[in-house]
Tab-separated table of C-alpha atoms in Angstrom:
chain	number	residue	atom	x	y	z
T	1	MET	CA	204.752	164.402	102.377
T	2	PHE	CA	203.328	160.983	102.438
T	3	TRP	CA	205.035	157.869	103.908
T	4	GLU	CA	205.132	154.280	103.225
T	5	ARG	CA	206.494	151.421	105.615
T	6	SER	CA	208.296	148.297	104.255
T	7	GLN	CA	209.946	145.118	105.207
T	8	ALA	CA	206.891	143.580	106.872
T	9	ALA	CA	207.350	140.285	108.497
T	10	PRO	CA	206.933	137.091	106.252
T	11	GLY	CA	203.250	136.324	105.589
T	12	ILE	CA	202.120	140.027	105.764
T	13	GLY	CA	201.311	141.337	102.488
T	14	ALA	CA	199.580	144.474	100.875
T	15	GLY	CA	196.291	145.028	102.578
T	16	GLY	CA	196.998	142.601	105.584
T	17	PHE	CA	196.308	143.413	109.126
T	18	TRP	CA	199.250	145.051	110.814
T	19	GLU	CA	200.269	144.240	114.169
T	20	ARG	CA	203.400	145.724	116.014
T	21	SER	CA	204.604	142.259	116.908
T	22	GLN	CA	204.661	141.446	113.149
T	23	ILE	CA	206.789	144.113	111.719
T	24	LYS	CA	210.464	143.855	111.449
T	25	HIS	CA	212.638	146.906	111.190
T	26	GLN	CA	210.021	149.321	110.118
T	27	ARG	CA	211.395	152.243	107.945
T	28	LEU	CA	209.860	155.251	106.738
T	29	HIS	CA	210.503	156.307	103.026
T	30	PRO	CA	209.262	159.582	101.222
T	31	VAL	CA	206.862	158.804	98.479
T	32	ASN	CA	206.466	161.153	95.466
T	33	CYS	CA	203.436	163.268	95.891
T	34	GLU	CA	202.525	163.246	92.142
T	35	ALA	CA	202.851	159.536	91.941
T	36	PHE	CA	200.545	159.164	94.818
T	37	ARG	CA	198.048	161.540	93.268
T	38	GLY	CA	198.097	159.248	90.266
T	39	LEU	CA	197.256	156.332	92.413
T	40	LEU	CA	194.286	158.332	93.974
T	41	SER	CA	193.043	159.043	90.587
T	42	GLY	CA	192.691	155.200	90.013
T	43	GLY	CA	196.001	155.306	87.832
T	44	TYR	CA	194.205	156.331	84.575
T	45	GLY	CA	193.988	160.157	85.255
T	46	CYS	CA	190.357	160.193	86.134
T	47	PRO	CA	188.986	161.646	89.455
T	48	MET	CA	188.829	159.326	92.398
T	49	SER	CA	185.007	160.253	92.586
T	50	GLU	CA	184.704	158.514	88.949
T	51	VAL	CA	186.473	155.272	90.057
T	52	ARG	CA	183.926	152.886	91.743
T	53	SER	CA	185.381	151.363	94.875
T	54	ALA	CA	185.749	147.554	95.024
T	55	ARG	CA	183.566	147.912	98.169
T	56	GLN	CA	180.638	149.863	96.641
T	57	ARG	CA	178.052	147.613	94.781
T	58	ALA	CA	176.476	149.096	91.991
T	59	THR	CA	172.629	149.469	92.485
T	60	ILE	CA	169.485	149.293	90.292
T	61	GLN	CA	169.548	153.059	90.692
T	62	ASP	CA	172.918	153.119	89.126
T	63	VAL	CA	171.664	151.125	86.212
T	64	ALA	CA	168.669	153.052	85.790
T	65	ASP	CA	170.720	156.501	85.516
T	66	GLU	CA	173.224	154.957	83.085
T	67	ALA	CA	170.306	153.450	80.920
T	68	GLY	CA	168.212	156.523	81.141
T	69	MET	CA	165.260	154.226	82.284
T	70	SER	CA	163.010	154.013	85.353
T	71	ARG	CA	163.832	151.799	88.311
T	72	GLY	CA	160.812	149.757	87.388
T	73	THR	CA	161.891	149.118	83.928
T	74	VAL	CA	165.278	147.927	85.076
T	75	SER	CA	163.620	145.576	87.646
T	76	ARG	CA	161.370	144.184	84.833
T	77	VAL	CA	164.472	143.450	82.641
T	78	LEU	CA	166.404	142.015	85.561
T	79	ASN	CA	163.564	139.758	86.411
T	80	ASP	CA	163.056	138.880	82.793
T	81	GLU	CA	159.510	140.138	82.803
T	82	PRO	CA	157.428	140.894	79.850
T	83	TYR	CA	156.156	144.233	78.647
T	84	VAL	CA	159.757	145.635	77.881
T	85	SER	CA	160.543	146.751	74.504
T	86	PRO	CA	163.591	145.081	72.804
T	87	LYS	CA	165.481	148.335	72.599
T	88	ALA	CA	164.806	149.243	76.575
T	89	ARG	CA	165.948	145.732	77.262
T	90	GLU	CA	169.136	146.085	75.480
T	91	ALA	CA	169.763	149.432	76.973
T	92	VAL	CA	169.542	148.123	80.393
T	93	GLN	CA	171.734	144.866	79.717
T	94	ASP	CA	174.237	147.269	78.397
T	95	ALA	CA	174.108	149.547	81.507
T	96	VAL	CA	174.338	146.633	83.652
T	97	ARG	CA	177.729	145.570	82.063
T	98	ARG	CA	179.104	149.197	82.048
T	99	VAL	CA	178.343	149.753	85.758
T	100	GLY	CA	179.159	146.214	86.945
T	101	TYR	CA	175.946	145.483	88.455
T	102	VAL	CA	175.485	142.206	90.224
T	103	ARG	CA	172.296	140.945	91.511
T	104	SER	CA	172.282	140.200	95.258
T	105	ALA	CA	171.849	136.666	96.007
T	106	ALA	CA	170.207	137.640	99.379
T	107	ALA	CA	167.919	139.959	97.895
T	108	ARG	CA	166.687	137.596	95.205
T	109	SER	CA	165.989	134.795	97.684
T	110	LEU	CA	163.745	137.231	99.620
T	111	VAL	CA	161.615	137.340	96.486
T	112	THR	CA	161.843	133.832	95.228
T	113	ARG	CA	162.283	132.013	98.952
T	114	ARG	CA	164.990	129.967	96.907
T	115	SER	CA	168.804	129.934	97.390
T	116	GLY	CA	169.464	128.978	93.982
T	117	ALA	CA	171.932	126.347	95.327
T	118	ILE	CA	171.856	122.377	95.857
T	119	ALA	CA	174.065	120.708	98.250
T	120	LEU	CA	176.201	117.585	97.087
T	121	ILE	CA	176.882	116.029	100.460
T	122	VAL	CA	179.670	113.330	100.502
T	123	HIS	CA	179.922	111.119	103.350
T	124	GLU	CA	183.419	109.959	103.150
T	125	PRO	CA	186.758	110.789	104.661
T	126	SER	CA	188.615	113.485	102.668
T	127	VAL	CA	191.346	111.108	101.721
T	128	VAL	CA	188.829	108.883	100.120
T	129	VAL	CA	186.930	111.732	98.294
T	130	LEU	CA	190.264	112.912	96.672
T	131	ASP	CA	191.391	109.565	95.545
T	132	ASP	CA	187.973	108.109	94.312
T	133	PRO	CA	187.517	108.674	90.496
T	134	ASN	CA	183.780	107.674	91.035
T	135	ILE	CA	183.074	110.528	93.290
T	136	GLY	CA	184.736	112.971	90.878
T	137	ASN	CA	182.663	111.562	88.058
T	138	ILE	CA	179.286	111.709	90.073
T	139	LEU	CA	180.322	115.500	90.897
T	140	ILE	CA	180.904	116.175	87.191
T	141	GLY	CA	177.675	114.772	86.319
T	142	THR	CA	175.821	116.540	88.916
T	143	ASN	CA	177.400	119.887	88.000
T	144	ALA	CA	176.658	119.508	84.360
T	145	VAL	CA	172.919	119.243	84.981
T	146	LEU	CA	172.744	121.965	87.715
T	147	SER	CA	174.707	124.314	85.634
T	148	ASP	CA	172.302	124.031	82.824
T	149	ALA	CA	169.636	124.809	85.180
T	150	ASP	CA	171.348	127.888	86.457
T	151	GLN	CA	171.617	126.133	90.082
T	152	GLN	CA	174.993	126.517	92.115
T	153	LEU	CA	176.544	123.206	93.417
T	154	VAL	CA	177.663	123.215	96.904
T	155	THR	CA	179.884	120.449	97.849
T	156	ILE	CA	179.933	119.293	101.656
T	157	MET	CA	182.329	116.679	102.862
T	158	VAL	CA	181.264	114.734	106.052
T	159	ASP	CA	184.063	113.042	107.861
T	160	SER	CA	182.821	112.914	111.493
T	161	ALA	CA	179.711	112.961	113.830
T	162	ARG	CA	180.479	116.597	114.403
T	163	ASP	CA	180.392	117.488	110.615
T	164	SER	CA	176.896	115.682	110.487
T	165	GLU	CA	175.620	117.817	113.179
T	166	ARG	CA	177.122	120.913	111.405
T	167	VAL	CA	175.523	119.878	108.127
T	168	VAL	CA	172.177	119.503	109.792
T	169	GLU	CA	172.074	122.812	111.013
T	170	TYR	CA	173.327	124.225	107.461
T	171	LEU	CA	170.394	122.417	105.899
T	172	ARG	CA	167.790	123.620	108.390
T	173	GLY	CA	169.111	127.245	107.794
T	174	GLY	CA	167.800	127.268	104.303
T	175	PHE	CA	170.936	127.810	102.663
T	176	VAL	CA	170.278	125.282	99.938
T	177	ASP	CA	167.041	124.283	98.008
T	178	GLY	CA	167.839	120.651	97.747
T	179	ALA	CA	170.459	118.021	98.435
T	180	ILE	CA	172.232	115.148	96.866
T	181	VAL	CA	173.779	112.485	99.320
T	182	LEU	CA	176.439	110.085	98.532
T	183	SER	CA	177.600	107.247	100.704
T	184	ALA	CA	174.922	107.697	103.487
T	185	ARG	CA	175.091	105.542	106.456
T	186	ASP	CA	172.038	104.084	108.409
T	187	GLY	CA	171.036	106.202	111.170
T	188	ASP	CA	172.714	109.300	109.656
T	189	PRO	CA	171.136	112.308	111.218
T	190	ILE	CA	171.420	114.096	107.949
T	191	THR	CA	168.864	111.613	106.585
T	192	GLY	CA	166.585	112.486	109.494
T	193	ALA	CA	166.954	116.039	108.863
T	194	ILE	CA	166.044	115.956	105.191
T	195	GLU	CA	162.915	114.089	105.994
T	196	GLU	CA	162.093	116.493	108.933
T	197	ILE	CA	162.570	119.438	106.642
T	198	GLY	CA	160.780	118.074	103.721
T	199	MET	CA	163.698	119.060	101.545
T	200	PRO	CA	163.953	117.975	97.821
T	201	ALA	CA	166.579	115.249	97.942
T	202	CYS	CA	168.017	112.227	96.228
T	203	PHE	CA	170.404	109.624	97.359
T	204	VAL	CA	173.131	108.204	95.387
T	205	GLY	CA	172.711	104.572	96.988
T	206	HIS	CA	169.795	103.491	99.205
T	207	PRO	CA	170.241	103.466	103.014
T	208	SER	CA	167.537	101.386	104.621
T	209	ASP	CA	166.301	104.246	106.774
T	210	ALA	CA	165.372	106.523	103.804
T	211	ALA	CA	162.272	104.767	102.637
T	212	ASN	CA	160.548	108.127	101.729
T	213	ILE	CA	163.343	109.795	99.839
T	214	SER	CA	164.209	109.280	96.302
T	215	TYR	CA	167.304	107.439	95.229
T	216	ILE	CA	169.518	106.546	92.143
T	217	GLY	CA	171.833	103.637	92.360
T	218	ILE	CA	172.992	100.251	90.852
T	219	ASP	CA	172.090	96.710	91.895
T	220	ASN	CA	175.324	96.180	93.799
T	221	ARG	CA	174.162	92.555	95.038
T	222	ASP	CA	173.700	91.346	91.405
T	223	ALA	CA	176.775	92.991	89.987
T	224	ALA	CA	179.009	91.477	92.691
T	225	GLU	CA	177.468	88.056	92.166
T	226	GLN	CA	178.099	88.202	88.376
T	227	ILE	CA	181.561	89.039	88.559
T	228	THR	CA	182.262	86.642	91.466
T	229	ARG	CA	180.815	83.872	89.249
T	230	ARG	CA	182.846	84.969	86.427
T	231	LEU	CA	186.091	84.347	88.634
T	232	VAL	CA	184.813	80.943	89.751
T	233	ASP	CA	184.615	80.038	85.913
T	234	THR	CA	188.068	80.572	85.587
T	235	GLY	CA	188.850	77.542	87.951
T	236	ARG	CA	189.398	79.466	91.147
T	237	ARG	CA	188.894	77.236	94.280
T	238	ARG	CA	190.036	79.586	97.113
T	239	ILE	CA	188.476	82.774	96.607
T	240	GLY	CA	188.494	85.497	99.050
T	241	MET	CA	186.971	89.094	99.302
T	242	LEU	CA	188.374	92.228	100.548
T	243	ALA	CA	185.041	94.035	101.702
T	244	SER	CA	184.865	97.459	102.317
T	245	GLY	CA	182.121	99.989	103.452
T	246	LEU	CA	179.974	97.567	105.403
T	247	ASP	CA	178.294	100.476	107.258
T	248	ARG	CA	176.330	101.384	104.086
T	249	ASP	CA	174.151	99.578	101.460
T	250	SER	CA	176.670	99.374	98.785
T	251	GLY	CA	179.357	97.420	100.764
T	252	GLN	CA	176.724	95.322	102.470
T	253	ASP	CA	175.188	94.214	99.009
T	254	ARG	CA	178.470	93.654	97.519
T	255	LEU	CA	179.278	91.257	100.291
T	256	ALA	CA	175.927	89.535	99.883
T	257	GLY	CA	176.427	88.969	96.141
T	258	PHE	CA	179.979	87.431	96.592
T	259	THR	CA	178.555	85.202	99.309
T	260	ALA	CA	175.508	84.021	97.135
T	261	ALA	CA	177.790	83.422	94.167
T	262	LEU	CA	179.998	80.950	96.234
T	263	GLY	CA	177.087	79.174	97.921
T	264	GLU	CA	178.419	76.363	99.885
T	265	ARG	CA	182.084	77.286	99.092
T	266	PHE	CA	181.863	80.536	100.864
T	267	ASP	CA	184.403	80.765	103.811
T	268	PRO	CA	183.944	83.630	106.203
T	269	ASP	CA	187.777	83.347	107.164
T	270	LEU	CA	188.470	84.656	103.578
T	271	VAL	CA	186.763	87.971	103.969
T	272	ALA	CA	188.936	90.876	105.238
T	273	ARG	CA	186.855	93.879	106.258
T	274	ASN	CA	187.946	97.515	106.200
T	275	PRO	CA	185.619	100.541	106.371
T	276	LEU	CA	187.177	102.206	103.468
T	277	PHE	CA	187.125	101.940	99.751
T	278	SER	CA	190.777	102.689	99.377
T	279	TYR	CA	194.140	101.479	97.978
T	280	THR	CA	195.572	101.380	101.534
T	281	ALA	CA	192.564	99.340	102.741
T	282	GLY	CA	193.312	96.960	99.818
T	283	ALA	CA	196.852	96.461	100.628
T	284	GLU	CA	196.178	95.788	104.370
T	285	GLY	CA	193.371	93.379	103.644
T	286	MET	CA	195.533	91.509	101.158
T	287	ARG	CA	198.269	91.043	103.794
T	288	GLU	CA	195.635	89.649	106.302
T	289	LEU	CA	194.248	87.179	103.769
T	290	LEU	CA	197.638	85.819	102.789
T	291	GLU	CA	198.398	85.377	106.526
T	292	ARG	CA	195.122	83.434	106.844
T	293	ALA	CA	195.349	81.620	103.707
T	294	PRO	CA	198.587	81.459	101.531
T	295	ASP	CA	196.920	79.119	99.023
T	296	ILE	CA	194.290	81.712	98.053
T	297	ASP	CA	193.776	81.958	94.326
T	298	GLY	CA	191.262	84.380	93.600
T	299	VAL	CA	190.281	87.850	95.214
T	300	PHE	CA	187.017	89.936	94.667
T	301	ALA	CA	187.798	93.444	95.805
T	302	ALA	CA	184.814	95.734	96.740
T	303	SER	CA	186.445	98.529	94.611
T	304	ASP	CA	189.138	99.063	92.125
T	305	ALA	CA	191.200	101.057	94.455
T	306	VAL	CA	190.986	98.292	96.854
T	307	ALA	CA	191.990	95.808	94.013
T	308	ALA	CA	194.919	97.922	93.072
T	309	GLY	CA	196.417	97.846	96.778
T	310	ALA	CA	195.853	94.095	96.762
T	311	MET	CA	197.628	93.454	93.370
T	312	ASP	CA	200.572	95.258	94.518
T	313	VAL	CA	200.799	93.298	97.704
T	314	LEU	CA	200.494	89.930	95.750
T	315	GLN	CA	203.121	90.859	93.348
T	316	ARG	CA	205.625	92.008	96.070
T	317	SER	CA	204.912	88.641	97.769
T	318	GLY	CA	206.326	86.976	94.510
T	319	ARG	CA	202.746	85.902	93.280
T	320	SER	CA	201.763	86.412	89.744
T	321	VAL	CA	198.561	88.052	88.764
T	322	PRO	CA	196.604	86.183	87.270
T	323	SER	CA	198.647	83.189	86.992
T	324	ASP	CA	198.711	82.400	90.879
T	325	VAL	CA	195.821	84.634	91.850
T	326	GLY	CA	193.043	86.180	89.832
T	327	VAL	CA	191.859	89.600	90.976
T	328	VAL	CA	188.676	91.458	90.112
T	329	GLY	CA	187.252	94.636	91.297
T	330	PHE	CA	184.486	97.186	91.065
T	331	ASP	CA	183.534	100.481	89.623
T	332	ASP	CA	185.828	100.424	86.183
T	333	SER	CA	187.297	103.713	87.419
T	334	ALA	CA	190.725	104.982	86.530
T	335	TRP	CA	192.395	102.674	89.138
T	336	ALA	CA	191.385	99.683	86.734
T	337	LEU	CA	193.526	100.833	83.840
T	338	ARG	CA	196.590	101.816	86.217
T	339	CYS	CA	196.821	98.303	87.097
T	340	ASP	CA	199.463	95.880	85.534
T	341	PRO	CA	197.752	93.670	84.364
T	342	GLN	CA	194.620	95.770	83.819
T	343	LEU	CA	191.815	95.044	86.244
T	344	SER	CA	188.742	92.870	85.445
T	345	THR	CA	185.878	94.888	87.115
T	346	VAL	CA	182.204	95.879	87.198
T	347	ARG	CA	181.536	99.117	85.271
T	348	GLN	CA	179.078	101.391	87.142
T	349	PRO	CA	177.773	104.694	85.222
T	350	ALA	CA	179.131	107.209	87.800
T	351	ARG	CA	178.630	110.245	85.913
T	352	LEU	CA	175.139	109.234	84.854
T	353	LEU	CA	174.270	108.660	88.530
T	354	GLY	CA	174.987	112.183	89.345
T	355	GLU	CA	173.056	113.513	86.197
T	356	GLN	CA	170.065	111.507	87.360
T	357	ALA	CA	170.131	112.383	90.883
T	358	ALA	CA	170.355	116.085	89.965
T	359	HIS	CA	167.356	115.719	87.682
T	360	GLN	CA	165.292	114.165	90.457
T	361	VAL	CA	166.236	116.960	92.812
T	362	LEU	CA	165.355	119.689	90.284
T	363	GLU	CA	162.003	117.988	89.487
T	364	GLN	CA	161.153	117.953	93.144
T	365	ILE	CA	161.999	121.748	93.502
T	366	GLY	CA	159.939	122.369	90.311
T	367	GLY	CA	156.869	120.257	91.602
T	368	THR	CA	156.947	117.935	88.526
T	369	ASP	CA	157.932	114.729	90.461
T	370	ASP	CA	155.494	112.139	91.311
T	371	GLY	CA	156.734	111.515	94.810
T	372	PRO	CA	159.723	109.488	96.215
T	373	ARG	CA	161.068	106.881	93.701
T	374	GLY	CA	164.143	104.711	93.177
T	375	LEU	CA	165.909	104.113	89.962
T	376	LEU	CA	168.704	101.334	89.521
T	377	LEU	CA	170.900	101.954	86.510
T	378	PRO	CA	172.563	99.007	84.664
T	379	THR	CA	176.047	97.649	84.998
T	380	GLU	CA	178.380	95.604	83.128
T	381	VAL	CA	181.265	93.057	83.807
T	382	VAL	CA	184.380	94.166	82.074
T	383	TRP	CA	187.104	91.358	81.719
T	384	ARG	CA	190.490	92.308	81.332
T	385	GLY	CA	193.929	90.620	82.132
T	386	SER	CA	193.922	90.500	85.973
T	387	ALA	CA	191.719	87.363	86.118
């Protein structure tokens, strides 16, 4: 007679590891032997020997036996080599499906010396990654191109110095063939590791210490200058900025563009600084600016999420947007349309940034690139009701 045990402690399910301390009131129940034999037969009345265990991987020999072909013929079909008849190729492909054969990535990488994977390294706190539509659109664009090229996208979030060290070792381990890096900081060890390894790579943005690595981006300084001038043209006189991400090129360039647009009217006391491009950063920065300058009548926020936080604080303080304070942002993300009134902003082509970065890495892997290069994509000022 067979026995089963029941009433495991919460969280202990079928197939879990059993420990004496985790089992409450263990009882033994008789199990019908015929039913148990049915389970052993795979539940379909066939002998256990004919049911492939989930732990057993089908081999090339299994495919060859099923197709009635030699191992050599099977290998040529799997490697998409010539000199195989259409009939034989079809027979092998049918056999692959029947036996459930899956090619070993490790074995394939030994032959090709490639992993078939590209890393997308996002140098942002996880709360920003999940809250930033631009990062999502860059990821979508990257994945679309890599998927078409039969490459696997591996997304890595870097939130601390310890994360950077871990990623450096990961890259050196040869687990990916190339890397796309978002929001890299100057002096980031990941940048140094990519150069040292000679790994195919492309940055979204252009850190100053990555002169020998290809990049894709936008002219953040020019775009910030354009939208600030547009805000000035509405008659605003006390214009402040919610600056974010000043530890990277995008944040630095947006502040530089804002400063250039105001010229002699620039007041450093009307700049609130925060490391994150986030709603919370915008709310905190706006409260800070209102304390310093209650008469402020215009705000340039370094991102749409920052602008959304600022608008909520302004409206809760009794100020009307745009009648009392005009607000403009940057990105033209989903945040811009959530705002009420909708946000005037700079549109940047986030998805295209991801696509172009992926193309650059694939060209480097394929040996068809002409060396490190930079590409700036155009932006556009989108004027809505917030200013």
